[in-house]
mmCIF file of C-alpha atoms in Angstrom:
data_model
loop_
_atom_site.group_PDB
_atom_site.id
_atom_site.type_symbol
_atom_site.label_atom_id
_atom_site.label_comp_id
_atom_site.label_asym_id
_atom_site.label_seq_id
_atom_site.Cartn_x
_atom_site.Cartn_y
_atom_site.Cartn_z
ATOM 1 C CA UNK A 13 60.628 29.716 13.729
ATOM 2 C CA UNK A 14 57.393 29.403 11.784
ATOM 3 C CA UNK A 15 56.002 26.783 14.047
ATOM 4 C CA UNK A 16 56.931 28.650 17.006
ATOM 5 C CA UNK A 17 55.574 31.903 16.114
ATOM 6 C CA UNK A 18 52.064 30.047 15.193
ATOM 7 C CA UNK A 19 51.966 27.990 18.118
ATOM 8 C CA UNK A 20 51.671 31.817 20.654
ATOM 9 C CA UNK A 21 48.325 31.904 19.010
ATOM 10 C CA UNK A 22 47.048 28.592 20.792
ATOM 11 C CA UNK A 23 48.914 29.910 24.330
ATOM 12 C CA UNK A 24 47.864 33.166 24.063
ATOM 13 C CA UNK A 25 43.929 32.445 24.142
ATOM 14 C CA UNK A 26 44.766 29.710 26.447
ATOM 15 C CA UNK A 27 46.081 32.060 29.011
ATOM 16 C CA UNK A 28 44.743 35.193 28.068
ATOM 17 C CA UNK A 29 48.199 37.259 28.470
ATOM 18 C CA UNK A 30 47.879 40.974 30.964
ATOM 19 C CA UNK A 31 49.843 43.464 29.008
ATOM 20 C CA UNK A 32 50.045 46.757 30.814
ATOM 21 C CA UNK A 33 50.269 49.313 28.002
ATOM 22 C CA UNK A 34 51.416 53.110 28.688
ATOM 23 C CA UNK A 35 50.549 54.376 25.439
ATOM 24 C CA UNK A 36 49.157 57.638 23.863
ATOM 25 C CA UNK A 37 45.643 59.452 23.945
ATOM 26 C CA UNK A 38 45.387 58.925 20.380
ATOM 27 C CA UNK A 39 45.004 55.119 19.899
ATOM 28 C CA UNK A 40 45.040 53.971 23.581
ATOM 29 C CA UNK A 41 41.220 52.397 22.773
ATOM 30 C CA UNK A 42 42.621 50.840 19.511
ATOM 31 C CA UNK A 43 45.679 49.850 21.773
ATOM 32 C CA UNK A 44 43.521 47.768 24.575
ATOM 33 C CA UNK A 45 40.703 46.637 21.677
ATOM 34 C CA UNK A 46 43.303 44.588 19.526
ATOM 35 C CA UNK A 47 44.914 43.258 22.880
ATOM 36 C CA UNK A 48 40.882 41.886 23.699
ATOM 37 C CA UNK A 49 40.946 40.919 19.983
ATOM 38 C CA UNK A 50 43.970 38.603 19.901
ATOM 39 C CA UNK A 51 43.035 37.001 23.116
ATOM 40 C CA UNK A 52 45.162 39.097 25.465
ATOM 41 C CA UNK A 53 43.602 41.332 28.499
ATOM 42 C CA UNK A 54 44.775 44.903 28.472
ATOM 43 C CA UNK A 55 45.256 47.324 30.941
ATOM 44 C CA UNK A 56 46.089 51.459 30.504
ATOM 45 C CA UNK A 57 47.222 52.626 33.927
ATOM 46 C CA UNK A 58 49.429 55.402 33.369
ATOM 47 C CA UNK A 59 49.872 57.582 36.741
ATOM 48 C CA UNK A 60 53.757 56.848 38.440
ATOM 49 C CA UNK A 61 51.604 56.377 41.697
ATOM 50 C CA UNK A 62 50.680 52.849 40.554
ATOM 51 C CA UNK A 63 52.478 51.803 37.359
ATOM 52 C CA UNK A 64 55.077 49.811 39.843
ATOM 53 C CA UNK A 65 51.752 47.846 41.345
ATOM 54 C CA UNK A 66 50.767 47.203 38.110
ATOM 55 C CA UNK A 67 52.782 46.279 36.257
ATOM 56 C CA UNK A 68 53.929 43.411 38.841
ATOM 57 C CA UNK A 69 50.931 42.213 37.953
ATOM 58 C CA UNK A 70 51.351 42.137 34.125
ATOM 59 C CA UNK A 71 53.006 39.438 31.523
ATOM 60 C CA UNK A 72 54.155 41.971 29.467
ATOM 61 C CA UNK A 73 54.688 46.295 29.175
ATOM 62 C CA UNK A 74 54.383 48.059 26.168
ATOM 63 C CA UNK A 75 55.798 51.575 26.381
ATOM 64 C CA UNK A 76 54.469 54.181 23.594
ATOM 65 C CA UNK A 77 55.614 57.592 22.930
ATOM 66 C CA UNK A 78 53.121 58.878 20.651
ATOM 67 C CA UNK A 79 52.045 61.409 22.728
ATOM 68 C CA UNK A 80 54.969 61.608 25.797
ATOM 69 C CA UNK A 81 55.005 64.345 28.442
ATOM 70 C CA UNK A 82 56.878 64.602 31.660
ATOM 71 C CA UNK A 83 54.140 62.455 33.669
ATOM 72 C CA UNK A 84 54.253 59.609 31.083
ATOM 73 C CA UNK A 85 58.190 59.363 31.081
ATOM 74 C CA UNK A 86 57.878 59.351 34.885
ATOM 75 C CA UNK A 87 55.722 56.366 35.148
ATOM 76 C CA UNK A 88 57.910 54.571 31.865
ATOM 77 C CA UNK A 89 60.371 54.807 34.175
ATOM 78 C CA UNK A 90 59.115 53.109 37.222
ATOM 79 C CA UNK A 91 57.403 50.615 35.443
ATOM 80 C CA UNK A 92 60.000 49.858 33.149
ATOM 81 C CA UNK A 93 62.613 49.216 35.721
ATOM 82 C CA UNK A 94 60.075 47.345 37.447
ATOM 83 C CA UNK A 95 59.482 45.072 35.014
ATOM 84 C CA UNK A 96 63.225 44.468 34.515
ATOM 85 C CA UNK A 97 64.004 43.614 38.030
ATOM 86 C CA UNK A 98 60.798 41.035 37.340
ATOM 87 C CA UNK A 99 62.103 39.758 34.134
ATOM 88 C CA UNK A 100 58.642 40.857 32.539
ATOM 89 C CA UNK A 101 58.962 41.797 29.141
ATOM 90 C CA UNK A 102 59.514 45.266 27.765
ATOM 91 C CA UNK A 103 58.323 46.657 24.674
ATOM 92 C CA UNK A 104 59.135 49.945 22.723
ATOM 93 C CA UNK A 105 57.354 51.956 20.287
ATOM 94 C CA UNK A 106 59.653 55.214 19.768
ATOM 95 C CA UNK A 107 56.703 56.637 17.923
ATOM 96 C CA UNK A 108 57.844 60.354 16.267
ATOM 97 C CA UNK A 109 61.579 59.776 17.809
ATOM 98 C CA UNK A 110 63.792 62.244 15.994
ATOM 99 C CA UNK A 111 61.175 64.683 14.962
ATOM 100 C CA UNK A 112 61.599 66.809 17.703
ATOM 101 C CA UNK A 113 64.858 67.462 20.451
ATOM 102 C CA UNK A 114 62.930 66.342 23.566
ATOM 103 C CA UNK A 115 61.364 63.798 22.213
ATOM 104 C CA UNK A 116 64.781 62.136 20.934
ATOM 105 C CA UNK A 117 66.351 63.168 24.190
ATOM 106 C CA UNK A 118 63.990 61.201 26.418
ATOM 107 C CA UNK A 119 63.795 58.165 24.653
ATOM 108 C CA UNK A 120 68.229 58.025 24.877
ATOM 109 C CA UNK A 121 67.701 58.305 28.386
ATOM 110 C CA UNK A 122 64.772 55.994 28.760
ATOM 111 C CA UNK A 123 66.919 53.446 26.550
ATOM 112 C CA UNK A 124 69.756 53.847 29.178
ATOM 113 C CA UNK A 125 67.579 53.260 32.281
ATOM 114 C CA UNK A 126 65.442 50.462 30.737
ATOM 115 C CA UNK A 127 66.535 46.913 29.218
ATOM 116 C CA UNK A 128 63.894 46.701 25.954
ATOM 117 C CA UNK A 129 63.422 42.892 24.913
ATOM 118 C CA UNK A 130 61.389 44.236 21.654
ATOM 119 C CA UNK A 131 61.720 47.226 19.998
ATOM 120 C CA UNK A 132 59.429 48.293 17.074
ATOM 121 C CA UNK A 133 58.935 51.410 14.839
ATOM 122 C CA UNK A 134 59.435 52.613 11.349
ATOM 123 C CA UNK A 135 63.053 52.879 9.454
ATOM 124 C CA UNK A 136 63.556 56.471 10.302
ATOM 125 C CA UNK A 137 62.739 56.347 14.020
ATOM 126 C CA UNK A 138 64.960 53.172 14.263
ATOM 127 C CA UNK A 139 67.948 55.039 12.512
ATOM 128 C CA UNK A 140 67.740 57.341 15.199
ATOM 129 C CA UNK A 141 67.471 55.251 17.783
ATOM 130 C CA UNK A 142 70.715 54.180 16.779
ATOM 131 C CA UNK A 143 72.072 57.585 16.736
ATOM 132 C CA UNK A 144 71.859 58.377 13.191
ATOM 133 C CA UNK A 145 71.097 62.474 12.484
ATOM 134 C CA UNK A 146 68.080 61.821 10.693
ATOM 135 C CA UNK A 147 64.535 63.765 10.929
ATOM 136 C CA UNK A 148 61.698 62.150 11.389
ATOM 137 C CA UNK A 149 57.973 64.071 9.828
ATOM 138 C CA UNK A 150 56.137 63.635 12.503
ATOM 139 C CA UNK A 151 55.262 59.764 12.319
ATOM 140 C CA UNK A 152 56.389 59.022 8.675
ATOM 141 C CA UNK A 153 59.349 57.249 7.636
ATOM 142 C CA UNK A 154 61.460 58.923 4.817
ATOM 143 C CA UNK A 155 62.885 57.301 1.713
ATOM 144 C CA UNK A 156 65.856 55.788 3.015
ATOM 145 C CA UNK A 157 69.058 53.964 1.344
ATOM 146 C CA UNK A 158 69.203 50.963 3.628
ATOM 147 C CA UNK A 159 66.675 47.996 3.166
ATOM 148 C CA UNK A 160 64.504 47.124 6.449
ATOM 149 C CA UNK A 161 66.138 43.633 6.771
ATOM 150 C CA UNK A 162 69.661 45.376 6.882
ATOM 151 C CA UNK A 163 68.761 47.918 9.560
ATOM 152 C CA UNK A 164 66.488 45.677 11.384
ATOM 153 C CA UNK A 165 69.997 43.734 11.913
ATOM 154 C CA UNK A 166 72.161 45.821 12.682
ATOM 155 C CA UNK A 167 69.532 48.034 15.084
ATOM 156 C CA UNK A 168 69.076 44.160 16.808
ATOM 157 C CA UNK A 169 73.044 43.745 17.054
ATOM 158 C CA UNK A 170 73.440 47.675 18.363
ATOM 159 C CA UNK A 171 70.335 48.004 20.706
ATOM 160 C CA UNK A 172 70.782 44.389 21.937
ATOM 161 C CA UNK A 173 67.681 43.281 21.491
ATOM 162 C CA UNK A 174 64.593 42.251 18.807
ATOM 163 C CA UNK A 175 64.084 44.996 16.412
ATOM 164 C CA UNK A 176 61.145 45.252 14.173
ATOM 165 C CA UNK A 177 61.281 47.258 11.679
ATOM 166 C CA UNK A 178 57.758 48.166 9.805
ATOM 167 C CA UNK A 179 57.351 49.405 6.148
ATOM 168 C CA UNK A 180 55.983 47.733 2.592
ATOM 169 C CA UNK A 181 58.115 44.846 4.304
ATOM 170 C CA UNK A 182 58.059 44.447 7.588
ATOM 171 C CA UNK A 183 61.857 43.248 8.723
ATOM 172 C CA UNK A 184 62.460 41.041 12.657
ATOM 173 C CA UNK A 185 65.556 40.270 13.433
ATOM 174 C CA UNK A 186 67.384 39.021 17.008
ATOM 175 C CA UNK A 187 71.068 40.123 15.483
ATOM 176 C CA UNK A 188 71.459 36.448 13.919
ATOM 177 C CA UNK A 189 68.167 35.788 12.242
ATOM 178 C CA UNK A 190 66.465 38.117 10.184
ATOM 179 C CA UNK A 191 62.410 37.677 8.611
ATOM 180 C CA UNK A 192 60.682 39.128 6.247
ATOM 181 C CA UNK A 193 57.040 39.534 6.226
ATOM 182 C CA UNK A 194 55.579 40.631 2.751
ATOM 183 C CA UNK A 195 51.840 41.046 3.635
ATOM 184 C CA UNK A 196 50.101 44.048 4.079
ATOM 185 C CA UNK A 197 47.639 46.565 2.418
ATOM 186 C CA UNK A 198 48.251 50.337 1.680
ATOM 187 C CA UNK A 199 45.060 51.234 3.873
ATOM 188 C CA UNK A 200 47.281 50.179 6.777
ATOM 189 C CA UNK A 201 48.951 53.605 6.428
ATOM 190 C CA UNK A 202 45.632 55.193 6.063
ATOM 191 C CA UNK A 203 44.068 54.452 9.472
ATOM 192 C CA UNK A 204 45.499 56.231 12.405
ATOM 193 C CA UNK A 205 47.435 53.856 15.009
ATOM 194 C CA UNK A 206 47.833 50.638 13.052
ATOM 195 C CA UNK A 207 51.373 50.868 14.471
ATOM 196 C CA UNK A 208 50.674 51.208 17.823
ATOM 197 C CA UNK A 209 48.000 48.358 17.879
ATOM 198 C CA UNK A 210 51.150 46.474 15.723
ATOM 199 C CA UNK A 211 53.349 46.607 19.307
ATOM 200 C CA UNK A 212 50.365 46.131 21.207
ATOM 201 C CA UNK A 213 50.095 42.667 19.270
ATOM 202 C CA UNK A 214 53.759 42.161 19.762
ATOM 203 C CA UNK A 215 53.410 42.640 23.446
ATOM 204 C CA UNK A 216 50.467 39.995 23.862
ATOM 205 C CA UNK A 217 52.674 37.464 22.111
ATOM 206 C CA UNK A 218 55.439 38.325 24.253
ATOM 207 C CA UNK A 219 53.770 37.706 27.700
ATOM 208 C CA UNK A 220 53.460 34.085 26.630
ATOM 209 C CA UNK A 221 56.591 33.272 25.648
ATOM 210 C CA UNK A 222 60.633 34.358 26.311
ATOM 211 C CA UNK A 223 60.788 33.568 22.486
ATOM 212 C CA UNK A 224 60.102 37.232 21.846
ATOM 213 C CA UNK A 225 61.633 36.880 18.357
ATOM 214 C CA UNK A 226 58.576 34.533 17.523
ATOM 215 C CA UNK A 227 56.568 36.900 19.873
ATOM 216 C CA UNK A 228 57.713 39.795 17.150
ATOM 217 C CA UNK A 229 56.818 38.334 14.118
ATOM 218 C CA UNK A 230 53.546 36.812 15.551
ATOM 219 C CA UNK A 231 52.359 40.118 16.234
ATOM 220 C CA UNK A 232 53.727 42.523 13.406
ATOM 221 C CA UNK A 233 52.640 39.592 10.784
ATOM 222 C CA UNK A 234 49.214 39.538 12.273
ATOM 223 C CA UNK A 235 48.804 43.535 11.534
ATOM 224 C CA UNK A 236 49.855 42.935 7.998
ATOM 225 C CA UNK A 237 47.736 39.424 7.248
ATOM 226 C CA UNK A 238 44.352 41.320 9.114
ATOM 227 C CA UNK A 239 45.417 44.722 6.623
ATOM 228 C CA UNK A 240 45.153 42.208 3.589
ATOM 229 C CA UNK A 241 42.135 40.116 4.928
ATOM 230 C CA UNK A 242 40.110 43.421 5.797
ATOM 231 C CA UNK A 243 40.662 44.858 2.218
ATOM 232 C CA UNK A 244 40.059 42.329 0.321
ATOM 233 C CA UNK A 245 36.396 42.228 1.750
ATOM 234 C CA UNK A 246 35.940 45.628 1.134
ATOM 235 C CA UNK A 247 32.877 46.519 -1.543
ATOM 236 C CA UNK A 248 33.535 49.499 -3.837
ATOM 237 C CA UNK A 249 31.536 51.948 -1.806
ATOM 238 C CA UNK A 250 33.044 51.566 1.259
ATOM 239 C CA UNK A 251 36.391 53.010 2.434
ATOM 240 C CA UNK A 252 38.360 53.160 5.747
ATOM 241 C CA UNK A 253 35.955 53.721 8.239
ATOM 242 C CA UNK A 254 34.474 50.127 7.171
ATOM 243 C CA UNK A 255 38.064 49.457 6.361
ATOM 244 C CA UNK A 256 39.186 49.971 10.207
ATOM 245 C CA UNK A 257 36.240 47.828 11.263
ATOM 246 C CA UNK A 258 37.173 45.150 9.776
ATOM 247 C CA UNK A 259 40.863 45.243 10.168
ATOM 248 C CA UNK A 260 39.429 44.494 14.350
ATOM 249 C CA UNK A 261 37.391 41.596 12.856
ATOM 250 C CA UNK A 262 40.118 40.280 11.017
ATOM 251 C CA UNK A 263 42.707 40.089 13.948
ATOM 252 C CA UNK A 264 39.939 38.883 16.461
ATOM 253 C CA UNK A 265 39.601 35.720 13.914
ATOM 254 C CA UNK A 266 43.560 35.210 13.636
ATOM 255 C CA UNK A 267 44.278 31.658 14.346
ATOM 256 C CA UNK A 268 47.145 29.054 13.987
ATOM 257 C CA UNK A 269 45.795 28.112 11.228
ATOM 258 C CA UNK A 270 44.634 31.049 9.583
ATOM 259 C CA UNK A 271 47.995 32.309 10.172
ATOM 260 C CA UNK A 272 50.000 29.242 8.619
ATOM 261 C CA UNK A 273 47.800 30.040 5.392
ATOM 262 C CA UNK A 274 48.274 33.782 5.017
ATOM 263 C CA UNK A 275 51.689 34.386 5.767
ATOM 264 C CA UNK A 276 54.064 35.151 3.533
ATOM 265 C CA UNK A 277 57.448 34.793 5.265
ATOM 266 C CA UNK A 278 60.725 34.936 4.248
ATOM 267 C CA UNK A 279 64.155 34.479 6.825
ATOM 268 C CA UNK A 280 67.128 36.413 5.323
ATOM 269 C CA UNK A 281 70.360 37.138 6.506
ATOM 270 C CA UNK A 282 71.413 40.273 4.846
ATOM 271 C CA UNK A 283 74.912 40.836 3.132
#
């Protein structure tokens, strides 16, 4: 799995992956940047009057619900069932899922319209994903009493499909295999929408491959290696505005072989 997941960063520069991202107002410029960064070509289109064109145009679709409304879940819709009757890739980030009622409505239904290959968010917002009557604080996830590699499991096995799973240990698993990544930096948490760039890593890798458990821990192990890379250069009067600068110059450098160096990887099958 190792070699596989290093190899999508040689085919993903090589063919320069369109990802069609409907993602929130918040990070959508942090969303198509990394995308650019990695090698991947981004595009934002967001109105349900040409999602459907769009996205038949695409290698992969990340859906985000950071900031969801009516007109977003529209055009989810459309170009999420697109994309399944096109076999394209489909990528979810429940972002804030079980903070609030409509939010946790709409992304059940959404989950019932639309086949996800890749589904990534924090423990909590997995959890409820799966149904469990947990709150989520806005985008944080609580202290919870199962370990990420033991939900990421059994949210794969449940949700039929590649969870990820991000905390201090990022957990991927396809309901048989199960990876740990154990890189990362605290100023990950401290920048606004290094999630969101995380799935729009995931969905780059994914457009290049129908490996998308390799495409998952390609892209979520990139965020974490580029978090440790970018703080480590870090002088001690600079913080995270310099911080979030370099976290872009770190993923834009990601290679195979920087990769194979940095990560710290670990497959687990949980008891």
């Amino acid at each position: 799995m190792k070699v596989a997941a290093a190899d999508l960063f040689v085919k993903v520069r090589e063919r320069k992956p369109l990802v069609h991202q409907i993602t929130n107002f918040v990070t959508v410029n942090d969303c198509a940047n990394v995308t650019l960064a990695i090698g991947g070509s981004p595009v934002m289109t967001s109105s349900p009057s040409e999602v459907a064109d769009m996205v038949k145009l695409a290698d992969a679709l990340v859906l985000n619900f950071g900031t969801i409304d009516d007109k977003a879940l529209e055009a989810m819709e459309i170009a999420g069932k697109t994309a399944n009757t096109l076999n394209i890739p489909v990528i979810l980030d429940p972002v804030g899922v079980g903070a609030t009622s409509y939010r946790t409505e709409q992304v059940t239904e959404l989950l019932n319209k639309v086949t996800f290959q890749i589904i990534r968010g924090n423990a909590s917002e997995i959890l409820r994903l799966m149904g469990e009557d947990i709150v989520t604080r806005g985008v944080d996830s609580g202290e919870l009493a199962i370990s990420n590699a033991e939900l990421a499991l059994q949210a794969a096995n449940k949700l039929n499909g590649v969870v990820v799973v991000s905390g201090a240990k990022d957990a991927i698993s396809d309901g048989k295999h199960t990876s740990i990544i154990d890189n990362g930096n605290i100023l990950l948490t401290k920048v606004t929408g290094t999630g969101c760039m995380a799935t729009a890593l995931i969905g780059t890798f994914s457009g290049v491959t129908d490996d998308f458990y390799s495409a998952a821990v390609a892209g979520i192990s990139t965020m974490s290696i580029s978090g440790e890379l970018a703080a480590a250069k870090l002088q001690e009067d600079e913080g995270t505005g310099t911080f979030r600068v370099r976290l872009m110059d770190a993923i834009s450098r990601m290679d195979k072989e920087i990769w194979m160096h940095e990560v710290k990887i670990n497959e687990e099958i949980p008891n």
